[in-house]
PDB file of C-alpha atoms and ligand atoms in Angstrom:
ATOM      1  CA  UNK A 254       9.926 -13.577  -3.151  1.00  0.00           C
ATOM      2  CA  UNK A 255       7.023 -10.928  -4.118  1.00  0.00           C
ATOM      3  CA  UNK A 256       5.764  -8.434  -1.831  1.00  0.00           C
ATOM      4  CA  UNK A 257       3.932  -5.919  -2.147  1.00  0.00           C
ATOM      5  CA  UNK A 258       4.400  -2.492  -0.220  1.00  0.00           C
ATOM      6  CA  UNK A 259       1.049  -0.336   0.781  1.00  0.00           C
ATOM      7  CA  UNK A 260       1.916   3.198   1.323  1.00  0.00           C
ATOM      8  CA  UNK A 261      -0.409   6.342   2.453  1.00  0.00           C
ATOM      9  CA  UNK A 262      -1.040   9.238   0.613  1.00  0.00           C
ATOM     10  CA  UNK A 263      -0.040  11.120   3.824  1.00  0.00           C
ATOM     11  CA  UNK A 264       3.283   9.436   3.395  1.00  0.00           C
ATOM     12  CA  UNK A 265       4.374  10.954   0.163  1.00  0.00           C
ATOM     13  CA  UNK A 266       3.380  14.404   2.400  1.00  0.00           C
ATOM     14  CA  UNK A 267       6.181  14.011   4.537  1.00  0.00           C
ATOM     15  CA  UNK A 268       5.355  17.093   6.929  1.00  0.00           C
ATOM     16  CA  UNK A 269       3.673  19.455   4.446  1.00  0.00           C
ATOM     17  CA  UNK A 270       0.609  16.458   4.724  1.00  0.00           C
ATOM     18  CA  UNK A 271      -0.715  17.582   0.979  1.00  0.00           C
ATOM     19  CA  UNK A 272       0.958  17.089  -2.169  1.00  0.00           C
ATOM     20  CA  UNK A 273       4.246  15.238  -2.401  1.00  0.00           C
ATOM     21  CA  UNK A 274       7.598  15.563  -0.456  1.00  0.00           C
ATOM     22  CA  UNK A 275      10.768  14.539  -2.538  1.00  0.00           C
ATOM     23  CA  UNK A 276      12.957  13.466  -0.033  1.00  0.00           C
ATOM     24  CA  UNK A 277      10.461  11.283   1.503  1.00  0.00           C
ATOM     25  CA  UNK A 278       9.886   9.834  -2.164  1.00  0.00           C
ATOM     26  CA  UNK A 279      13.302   9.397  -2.088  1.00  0.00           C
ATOM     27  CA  UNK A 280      14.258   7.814   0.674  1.00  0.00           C
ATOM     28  CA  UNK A 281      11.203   4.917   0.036  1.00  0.00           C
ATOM     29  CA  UNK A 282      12.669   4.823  -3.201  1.00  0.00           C
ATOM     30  CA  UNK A 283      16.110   4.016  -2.247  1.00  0.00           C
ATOM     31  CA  UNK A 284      15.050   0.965   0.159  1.00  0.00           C
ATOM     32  CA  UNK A 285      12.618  -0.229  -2.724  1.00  0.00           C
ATOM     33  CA  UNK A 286      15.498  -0.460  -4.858  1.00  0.00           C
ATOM     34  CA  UNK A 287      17.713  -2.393  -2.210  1.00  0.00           C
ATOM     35  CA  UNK A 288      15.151  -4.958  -2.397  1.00  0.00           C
ATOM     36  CA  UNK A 289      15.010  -5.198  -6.346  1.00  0.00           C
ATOM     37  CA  UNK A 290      19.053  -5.251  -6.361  1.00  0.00           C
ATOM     38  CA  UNK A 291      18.259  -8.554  -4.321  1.00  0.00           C
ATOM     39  CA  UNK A 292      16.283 -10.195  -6.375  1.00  0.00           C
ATOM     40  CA  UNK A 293      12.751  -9.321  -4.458  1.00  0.00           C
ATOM     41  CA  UNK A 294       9.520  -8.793  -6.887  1.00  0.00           C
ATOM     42  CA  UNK A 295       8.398  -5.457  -5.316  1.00  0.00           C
ATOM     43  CA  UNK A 296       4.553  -4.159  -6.228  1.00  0.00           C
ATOM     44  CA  UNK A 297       2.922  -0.931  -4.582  1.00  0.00           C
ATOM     45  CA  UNK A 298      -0.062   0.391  -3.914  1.00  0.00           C
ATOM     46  CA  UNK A 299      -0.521   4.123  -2.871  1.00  0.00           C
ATOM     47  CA  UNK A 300      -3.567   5.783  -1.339  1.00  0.00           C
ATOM     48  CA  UNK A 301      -4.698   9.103  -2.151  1.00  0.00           C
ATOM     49  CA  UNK A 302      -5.188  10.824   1.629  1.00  0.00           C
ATOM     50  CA  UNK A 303      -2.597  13.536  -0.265  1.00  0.00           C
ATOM     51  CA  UNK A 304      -5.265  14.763  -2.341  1.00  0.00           C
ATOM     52  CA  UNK A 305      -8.794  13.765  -1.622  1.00  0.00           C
ATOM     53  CA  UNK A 306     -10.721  11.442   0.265  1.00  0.00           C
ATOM     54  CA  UNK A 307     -14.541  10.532  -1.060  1.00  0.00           C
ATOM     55  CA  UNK A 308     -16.220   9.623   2.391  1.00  0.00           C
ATOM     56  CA  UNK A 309     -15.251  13.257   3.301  1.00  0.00           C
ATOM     57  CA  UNK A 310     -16.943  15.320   0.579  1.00  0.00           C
ATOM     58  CA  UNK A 311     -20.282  15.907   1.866  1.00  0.00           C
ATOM     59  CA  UNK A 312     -21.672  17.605  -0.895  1.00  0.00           C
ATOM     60  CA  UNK A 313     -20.951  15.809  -3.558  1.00  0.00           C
ATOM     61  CA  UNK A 314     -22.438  12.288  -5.117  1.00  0.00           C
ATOM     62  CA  UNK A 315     -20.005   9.477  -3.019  1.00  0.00           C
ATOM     63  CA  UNK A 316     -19.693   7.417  -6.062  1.00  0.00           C
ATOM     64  CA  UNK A 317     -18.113  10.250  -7.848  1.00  0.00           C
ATOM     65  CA  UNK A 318     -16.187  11.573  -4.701  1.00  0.00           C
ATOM     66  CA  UNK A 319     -14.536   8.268  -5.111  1.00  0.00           C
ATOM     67  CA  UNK A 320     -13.921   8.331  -8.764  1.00  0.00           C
ATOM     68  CA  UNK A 321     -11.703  11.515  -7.636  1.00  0.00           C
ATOM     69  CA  UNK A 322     -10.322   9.663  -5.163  1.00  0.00           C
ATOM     70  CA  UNK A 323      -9.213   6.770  -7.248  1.00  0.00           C
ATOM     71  CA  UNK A 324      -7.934   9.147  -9.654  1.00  0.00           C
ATOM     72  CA  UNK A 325      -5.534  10.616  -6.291  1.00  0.00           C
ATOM     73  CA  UNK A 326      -4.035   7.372  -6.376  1.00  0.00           C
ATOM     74  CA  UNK A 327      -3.211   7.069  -9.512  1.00  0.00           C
ATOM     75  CA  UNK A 328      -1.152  10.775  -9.751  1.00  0.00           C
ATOM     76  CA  UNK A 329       0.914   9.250  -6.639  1.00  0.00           C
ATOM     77  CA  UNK A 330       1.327   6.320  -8.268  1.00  0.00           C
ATOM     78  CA  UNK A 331       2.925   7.963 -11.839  1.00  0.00           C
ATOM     79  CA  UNK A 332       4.782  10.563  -9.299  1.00  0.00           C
ATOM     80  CA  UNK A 333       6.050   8.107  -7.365  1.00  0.00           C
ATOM     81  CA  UNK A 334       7.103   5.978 -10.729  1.00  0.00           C
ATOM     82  CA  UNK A 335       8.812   8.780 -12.253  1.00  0.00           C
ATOM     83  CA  UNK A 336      10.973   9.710  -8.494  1.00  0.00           C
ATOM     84  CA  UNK A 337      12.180   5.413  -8.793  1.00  0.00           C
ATOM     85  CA  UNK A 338      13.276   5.882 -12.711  1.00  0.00           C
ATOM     86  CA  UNK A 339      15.164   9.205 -11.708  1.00  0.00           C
ATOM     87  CA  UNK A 340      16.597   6.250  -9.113  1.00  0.00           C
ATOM     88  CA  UNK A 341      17.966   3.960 -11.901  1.00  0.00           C
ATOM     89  CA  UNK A 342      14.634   1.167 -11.490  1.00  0.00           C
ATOM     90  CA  UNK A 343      12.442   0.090 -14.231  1.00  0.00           C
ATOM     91  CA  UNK A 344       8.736   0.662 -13.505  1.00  0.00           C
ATOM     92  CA  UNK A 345       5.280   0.045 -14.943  1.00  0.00           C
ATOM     93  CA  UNK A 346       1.776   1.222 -13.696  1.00  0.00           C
ATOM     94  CA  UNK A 347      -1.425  -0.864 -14.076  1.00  0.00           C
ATOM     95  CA  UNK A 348      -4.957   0.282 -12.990  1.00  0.00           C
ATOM     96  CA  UNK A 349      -8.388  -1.237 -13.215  1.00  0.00           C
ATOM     97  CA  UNK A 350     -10.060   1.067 -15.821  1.00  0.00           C
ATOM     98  CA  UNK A 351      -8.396   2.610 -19.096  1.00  0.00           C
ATOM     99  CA  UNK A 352      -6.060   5.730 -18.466  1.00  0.00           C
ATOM    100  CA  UNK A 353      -5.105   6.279 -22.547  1.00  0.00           C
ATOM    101  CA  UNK A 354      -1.635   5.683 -22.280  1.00  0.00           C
ATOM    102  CA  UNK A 355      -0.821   7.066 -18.827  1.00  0.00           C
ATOM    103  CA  UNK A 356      -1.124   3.684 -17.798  1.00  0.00           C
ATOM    104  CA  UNK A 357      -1.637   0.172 -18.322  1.00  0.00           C
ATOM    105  CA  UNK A 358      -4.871  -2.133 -17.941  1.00  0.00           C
ATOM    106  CA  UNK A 359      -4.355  -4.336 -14.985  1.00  0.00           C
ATOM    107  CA  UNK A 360      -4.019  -8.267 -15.420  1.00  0.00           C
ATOM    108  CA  UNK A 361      -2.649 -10.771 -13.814  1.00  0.00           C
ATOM    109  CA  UNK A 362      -0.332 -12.208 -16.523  1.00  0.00           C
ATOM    110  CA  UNK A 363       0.634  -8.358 -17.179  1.00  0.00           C
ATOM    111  CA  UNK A 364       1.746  -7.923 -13.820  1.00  0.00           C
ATOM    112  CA  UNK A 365       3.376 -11.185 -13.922  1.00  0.00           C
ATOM    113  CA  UNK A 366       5.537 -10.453 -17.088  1.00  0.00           C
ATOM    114  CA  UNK A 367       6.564  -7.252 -15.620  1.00  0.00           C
ATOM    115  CA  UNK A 368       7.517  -9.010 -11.914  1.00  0.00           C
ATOM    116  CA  UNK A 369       9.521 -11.503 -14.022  1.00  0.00           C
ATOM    117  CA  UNK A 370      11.613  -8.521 -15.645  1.00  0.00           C
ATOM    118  CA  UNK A 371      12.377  -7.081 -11.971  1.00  0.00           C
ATOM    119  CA  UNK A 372      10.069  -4.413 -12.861  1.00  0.00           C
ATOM    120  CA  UNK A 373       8.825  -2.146  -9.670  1.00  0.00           C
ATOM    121  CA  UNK A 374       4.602  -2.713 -10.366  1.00  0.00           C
ATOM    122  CA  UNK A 375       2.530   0.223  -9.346  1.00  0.00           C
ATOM    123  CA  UNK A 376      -1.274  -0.592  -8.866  1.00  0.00           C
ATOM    124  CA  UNK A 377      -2.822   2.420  -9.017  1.00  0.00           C
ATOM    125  CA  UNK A 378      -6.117   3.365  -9.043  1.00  0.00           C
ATOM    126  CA  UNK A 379      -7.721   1.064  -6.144  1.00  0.00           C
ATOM    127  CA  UNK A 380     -10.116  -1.764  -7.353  1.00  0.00           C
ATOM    128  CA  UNK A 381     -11.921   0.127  -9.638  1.00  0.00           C
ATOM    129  CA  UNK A 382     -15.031   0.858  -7.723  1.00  0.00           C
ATOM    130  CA  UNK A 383     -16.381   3.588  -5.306  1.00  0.00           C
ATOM    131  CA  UNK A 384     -17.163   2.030  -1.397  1.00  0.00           C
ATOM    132  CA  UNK A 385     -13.570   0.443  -1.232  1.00  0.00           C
ATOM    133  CA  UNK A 386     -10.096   1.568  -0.272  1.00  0.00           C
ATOM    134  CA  UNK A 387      -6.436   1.032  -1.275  1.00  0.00           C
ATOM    135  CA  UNK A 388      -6.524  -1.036   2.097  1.00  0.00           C
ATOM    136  CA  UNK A 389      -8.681  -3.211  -0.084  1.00  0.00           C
ATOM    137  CA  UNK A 390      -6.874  -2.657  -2.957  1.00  0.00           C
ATOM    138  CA  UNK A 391      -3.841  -3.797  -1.966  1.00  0.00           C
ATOM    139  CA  UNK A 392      -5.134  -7.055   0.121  1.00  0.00           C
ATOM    140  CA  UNK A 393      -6.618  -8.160  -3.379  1.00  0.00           C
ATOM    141  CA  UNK A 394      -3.584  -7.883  -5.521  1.00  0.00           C
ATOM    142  CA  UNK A 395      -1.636  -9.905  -3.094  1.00  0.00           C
ATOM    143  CA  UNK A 396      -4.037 -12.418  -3.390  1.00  0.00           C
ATOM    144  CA  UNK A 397      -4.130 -12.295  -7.475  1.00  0.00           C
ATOM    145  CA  UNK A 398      -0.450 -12.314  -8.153  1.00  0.00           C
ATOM    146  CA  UNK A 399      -0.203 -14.225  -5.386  1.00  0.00           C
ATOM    147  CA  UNK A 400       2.601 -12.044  -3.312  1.00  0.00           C
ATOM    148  CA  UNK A 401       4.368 -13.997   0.063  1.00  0.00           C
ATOM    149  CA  UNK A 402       3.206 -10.894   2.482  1.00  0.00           C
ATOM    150  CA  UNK A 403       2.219  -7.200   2.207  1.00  0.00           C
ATOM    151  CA  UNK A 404       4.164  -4.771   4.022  1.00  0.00           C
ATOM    152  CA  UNK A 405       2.263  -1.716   5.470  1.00  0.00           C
ATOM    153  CA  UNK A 406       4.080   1.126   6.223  1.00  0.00           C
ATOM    154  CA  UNK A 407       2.426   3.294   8.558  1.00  0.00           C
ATOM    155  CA  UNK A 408       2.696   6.500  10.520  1.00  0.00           C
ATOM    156  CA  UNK A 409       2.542   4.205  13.607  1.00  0.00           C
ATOM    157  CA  UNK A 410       5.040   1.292  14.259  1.00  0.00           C
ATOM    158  CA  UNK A 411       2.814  -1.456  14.761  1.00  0.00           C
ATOM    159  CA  UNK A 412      -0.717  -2.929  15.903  1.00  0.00           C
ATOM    160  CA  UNK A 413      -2.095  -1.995  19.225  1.00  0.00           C
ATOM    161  CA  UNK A 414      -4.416  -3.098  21.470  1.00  0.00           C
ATOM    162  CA  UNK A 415      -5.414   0.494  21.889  1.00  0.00           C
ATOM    163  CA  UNK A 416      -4.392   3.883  20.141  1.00  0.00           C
ATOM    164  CA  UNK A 417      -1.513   4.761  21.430  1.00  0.00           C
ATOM    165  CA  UNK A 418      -2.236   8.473  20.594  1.00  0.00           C
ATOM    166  CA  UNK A 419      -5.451   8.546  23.062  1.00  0.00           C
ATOM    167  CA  UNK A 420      -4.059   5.738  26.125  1.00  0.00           C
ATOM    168  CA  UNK A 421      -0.420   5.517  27.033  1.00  0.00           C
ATOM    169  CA  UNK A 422      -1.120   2.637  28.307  1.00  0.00           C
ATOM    170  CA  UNK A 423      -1.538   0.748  25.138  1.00  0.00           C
ATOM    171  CA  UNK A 424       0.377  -2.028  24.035  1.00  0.00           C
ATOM    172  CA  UNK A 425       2.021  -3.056  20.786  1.00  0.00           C
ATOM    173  CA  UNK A 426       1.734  -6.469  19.516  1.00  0.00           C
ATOM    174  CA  UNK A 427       4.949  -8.335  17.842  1.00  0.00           C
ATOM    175  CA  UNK A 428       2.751 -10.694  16.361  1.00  0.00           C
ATOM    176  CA  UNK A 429      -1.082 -11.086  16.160  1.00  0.00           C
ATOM    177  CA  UNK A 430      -3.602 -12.874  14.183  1.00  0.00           C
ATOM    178  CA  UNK A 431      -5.715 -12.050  11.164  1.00  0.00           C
ATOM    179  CA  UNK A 432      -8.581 -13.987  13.031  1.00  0.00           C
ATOM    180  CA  UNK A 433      -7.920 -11.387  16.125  1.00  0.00           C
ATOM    181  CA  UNK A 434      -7.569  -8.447  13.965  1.00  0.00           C
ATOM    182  CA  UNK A 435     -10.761  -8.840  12.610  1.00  0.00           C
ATOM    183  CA  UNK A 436     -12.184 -10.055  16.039  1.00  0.00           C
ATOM    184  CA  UNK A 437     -11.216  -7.359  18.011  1.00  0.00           C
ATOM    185  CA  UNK A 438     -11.849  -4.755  15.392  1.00  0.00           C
ATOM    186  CA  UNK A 439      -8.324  -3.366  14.981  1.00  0.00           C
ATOM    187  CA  UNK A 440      -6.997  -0.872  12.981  1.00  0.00           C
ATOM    188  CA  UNK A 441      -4.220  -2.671  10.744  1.00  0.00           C
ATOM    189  CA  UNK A 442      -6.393  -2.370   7.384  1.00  0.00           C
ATOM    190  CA  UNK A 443      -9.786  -1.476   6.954  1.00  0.00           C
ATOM    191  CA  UNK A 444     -12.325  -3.679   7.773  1.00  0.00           C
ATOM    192  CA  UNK A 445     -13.264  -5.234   4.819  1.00  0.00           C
ATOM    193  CA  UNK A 446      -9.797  -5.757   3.879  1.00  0.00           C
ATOM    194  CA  UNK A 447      -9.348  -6.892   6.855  1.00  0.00           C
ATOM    195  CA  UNK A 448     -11.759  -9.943   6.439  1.00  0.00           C
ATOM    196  CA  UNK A 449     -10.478 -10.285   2.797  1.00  0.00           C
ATOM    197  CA  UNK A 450      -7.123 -10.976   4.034  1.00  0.00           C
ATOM    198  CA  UNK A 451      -8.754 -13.498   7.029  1.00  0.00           C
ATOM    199  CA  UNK A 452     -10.621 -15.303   3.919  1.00  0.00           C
ATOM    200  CA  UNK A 453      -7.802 -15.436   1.506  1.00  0.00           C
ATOM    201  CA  UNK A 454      -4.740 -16.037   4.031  1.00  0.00           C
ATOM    202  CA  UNK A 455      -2.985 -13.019   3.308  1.00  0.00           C
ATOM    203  CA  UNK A 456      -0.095 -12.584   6.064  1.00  0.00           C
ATOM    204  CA  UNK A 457       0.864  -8.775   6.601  1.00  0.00           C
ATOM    205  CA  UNK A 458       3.597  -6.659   8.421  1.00  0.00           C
ATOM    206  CA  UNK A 459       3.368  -3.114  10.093  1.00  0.00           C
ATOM    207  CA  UNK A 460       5.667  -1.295  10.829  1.00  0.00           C
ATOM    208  CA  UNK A 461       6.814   2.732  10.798  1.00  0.00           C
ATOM    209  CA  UNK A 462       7.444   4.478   7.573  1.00  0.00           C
ATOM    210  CA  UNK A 463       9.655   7.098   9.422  1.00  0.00           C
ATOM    211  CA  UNK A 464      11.902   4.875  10.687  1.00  0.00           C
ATOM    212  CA  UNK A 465      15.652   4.359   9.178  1.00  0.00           C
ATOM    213  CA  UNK A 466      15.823   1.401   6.606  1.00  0.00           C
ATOM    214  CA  UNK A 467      12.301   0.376   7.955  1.00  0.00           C
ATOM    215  CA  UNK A 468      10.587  -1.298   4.738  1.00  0.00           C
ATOM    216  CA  UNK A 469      14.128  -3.158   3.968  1.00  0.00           C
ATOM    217  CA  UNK A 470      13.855  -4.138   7.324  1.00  0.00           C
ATOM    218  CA  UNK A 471      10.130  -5.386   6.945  1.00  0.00           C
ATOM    219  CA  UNK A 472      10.920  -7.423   4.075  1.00  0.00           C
ATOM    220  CA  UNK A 473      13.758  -9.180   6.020  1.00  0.00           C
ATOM    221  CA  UNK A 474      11.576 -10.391   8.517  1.00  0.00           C
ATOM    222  CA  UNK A 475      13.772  -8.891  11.493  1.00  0.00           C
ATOM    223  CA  UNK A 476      12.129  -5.091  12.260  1.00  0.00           C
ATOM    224  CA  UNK A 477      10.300  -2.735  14.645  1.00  0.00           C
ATOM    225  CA  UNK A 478       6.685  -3.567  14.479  1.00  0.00           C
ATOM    226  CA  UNK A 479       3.738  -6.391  14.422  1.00  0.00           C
ATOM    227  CA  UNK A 480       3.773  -9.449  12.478  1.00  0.00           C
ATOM    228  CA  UNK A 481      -0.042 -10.663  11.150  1.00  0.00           C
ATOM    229  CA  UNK A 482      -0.159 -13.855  11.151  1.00  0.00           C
ATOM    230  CA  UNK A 483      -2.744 -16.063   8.669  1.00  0.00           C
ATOM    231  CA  UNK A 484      -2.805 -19.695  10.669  1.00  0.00           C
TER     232      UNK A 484
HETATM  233  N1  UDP B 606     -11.051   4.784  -3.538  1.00  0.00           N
HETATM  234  C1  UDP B 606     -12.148   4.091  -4.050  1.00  0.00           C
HETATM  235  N2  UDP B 606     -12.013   2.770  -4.376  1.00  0.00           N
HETATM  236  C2  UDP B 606     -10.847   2.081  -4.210  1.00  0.00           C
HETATM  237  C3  UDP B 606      -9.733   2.783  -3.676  1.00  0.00           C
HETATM  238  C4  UDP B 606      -9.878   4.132  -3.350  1.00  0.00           C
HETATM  239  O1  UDP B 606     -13.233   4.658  -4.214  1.00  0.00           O
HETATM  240  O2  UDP B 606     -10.798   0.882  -4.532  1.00  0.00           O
HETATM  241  C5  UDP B 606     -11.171   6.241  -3.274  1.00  0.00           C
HETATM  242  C6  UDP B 606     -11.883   6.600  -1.978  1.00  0.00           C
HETATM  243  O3  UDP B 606     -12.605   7.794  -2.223  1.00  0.00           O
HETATM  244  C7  UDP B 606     -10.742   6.897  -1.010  1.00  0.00           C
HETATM  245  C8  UDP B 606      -9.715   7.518  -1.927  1.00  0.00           C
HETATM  246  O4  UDP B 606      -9.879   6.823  -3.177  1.00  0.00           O
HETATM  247  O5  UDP B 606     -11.117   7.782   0.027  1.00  0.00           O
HETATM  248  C9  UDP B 606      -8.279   7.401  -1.480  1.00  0.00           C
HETATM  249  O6  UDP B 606      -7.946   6.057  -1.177  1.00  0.00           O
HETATM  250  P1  UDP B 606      -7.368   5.666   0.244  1.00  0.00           P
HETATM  251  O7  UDP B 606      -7.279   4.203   0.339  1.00  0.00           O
HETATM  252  O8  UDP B 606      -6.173   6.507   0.530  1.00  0.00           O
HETATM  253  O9  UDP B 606      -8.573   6.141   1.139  1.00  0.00           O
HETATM  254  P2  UDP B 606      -8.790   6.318   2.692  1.00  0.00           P
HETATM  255  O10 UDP B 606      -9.264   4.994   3.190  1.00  0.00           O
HETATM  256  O11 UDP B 606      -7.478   6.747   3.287  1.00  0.00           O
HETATM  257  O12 UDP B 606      -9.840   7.367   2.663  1.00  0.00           O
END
């Protein structure tokens, strides 16, 4: 079994929302290993909301903005690396574009070697280019190494029909199509990750960060939160 597990920048924030939160680290860290102890390839992708976001930056050139962005990503993702050693699990970090010797040039036999040797693989640094997310990101690494599902852990515990924050009335799905994801325009993944996953058949589960044993949960296909399905 390979997953891989998308988390937000936000999330390493735990309350403070900027930076990183150790015990939040710590406790993803903890259920990532329960998975590797069982024999699960685990890869993650991190976004960079902690730090910087290019759409936001007015006044500065996008492409660039991004470039910082991307770069975001790739501090959580050595962070985040370093808090899983301190938790006894073997790591690596591969990005798109050349970091010296911070990290390693992403490729698909690389990743698999380092799968194979129940490695924890970090993909850091998005896809390489400005105009795309770690939504994206993520949705085309499961398709390259070829992972079984991604888990997305979110602040929210699922896909709505509405957002919840805005209409009480809303209602959760427990399972839902990529085809009526993309369809009805809903939030799970941005939208052109959304349409990447449609295309490629990449199934996906949401669910709430914040909840206890939630991502172990996930991964055992019995949890809190909506199941998207690819047929
Ligand atoms: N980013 C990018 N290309 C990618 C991935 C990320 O340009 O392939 C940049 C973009 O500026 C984005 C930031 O990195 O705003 C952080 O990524 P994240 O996916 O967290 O962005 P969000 O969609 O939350 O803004």
């Amino acid at each position: 079994m390979r997953i891989l597990l998308k988390l937000s920048g936000e999330a390493l924030a735990g309350e403070k929302k900027t930076g990183f939160d150790e015990e939040t680290v710590k406790r993803v860290g903890l259920q990532v290993k329960k998975l590797v102890d069982d024999g699960v390839q685990v890869g993650i992708v991190i976004g960079g909301g902690n730090f910087w976001r290019g759409r936001t930056s007015e006044n500065i050139d996008r492409v660039k903005a991004d470039q910082i962005g991307m770069l975001a990503t790739i501090m959580n993702c050595i962070y985040v690396s370093e808090i899983f050693r301190s938790q006894g699990m073997t790591t690596n970090i591969l990005t798109p574009f050349e970091c010296g010797s911070f990290t390693k040039l992403f490729s698909k036999d690389r990743a698999n070697k380092y799968f194979e040797k129940n490695m924890v693989v970090f993909f850091a640094g998005g896809t390489g280019h400005p105009y795309f997310s770690t939504d994206t990101g993520v949705v085309l690494r499961a398709i390259e190494v070829e992972a079984d599902y991604i888990l997305l852990a979110k602040a929210i515990d699922g896909v709505y029909d509405s957002d919840p924050a805005t209409n009480p009335a809303a209602k959760r799905y427990d399972t839902i199509s990529i085809d009526d994801v993309v369809a009805q325009n809903l939030q799970v993944v941005d939208m052109t990750a959304s349409i990447l996953a449609r295309d490629n058949k990449v199934p996906m589960r949401v669910f709430a960060l914040s909840e206890d044993n939630s991502i172990v949960k996930a991964a055992s296909g019995d949890f809190n939160g909506t199941t998207v399905t690819t047929n």
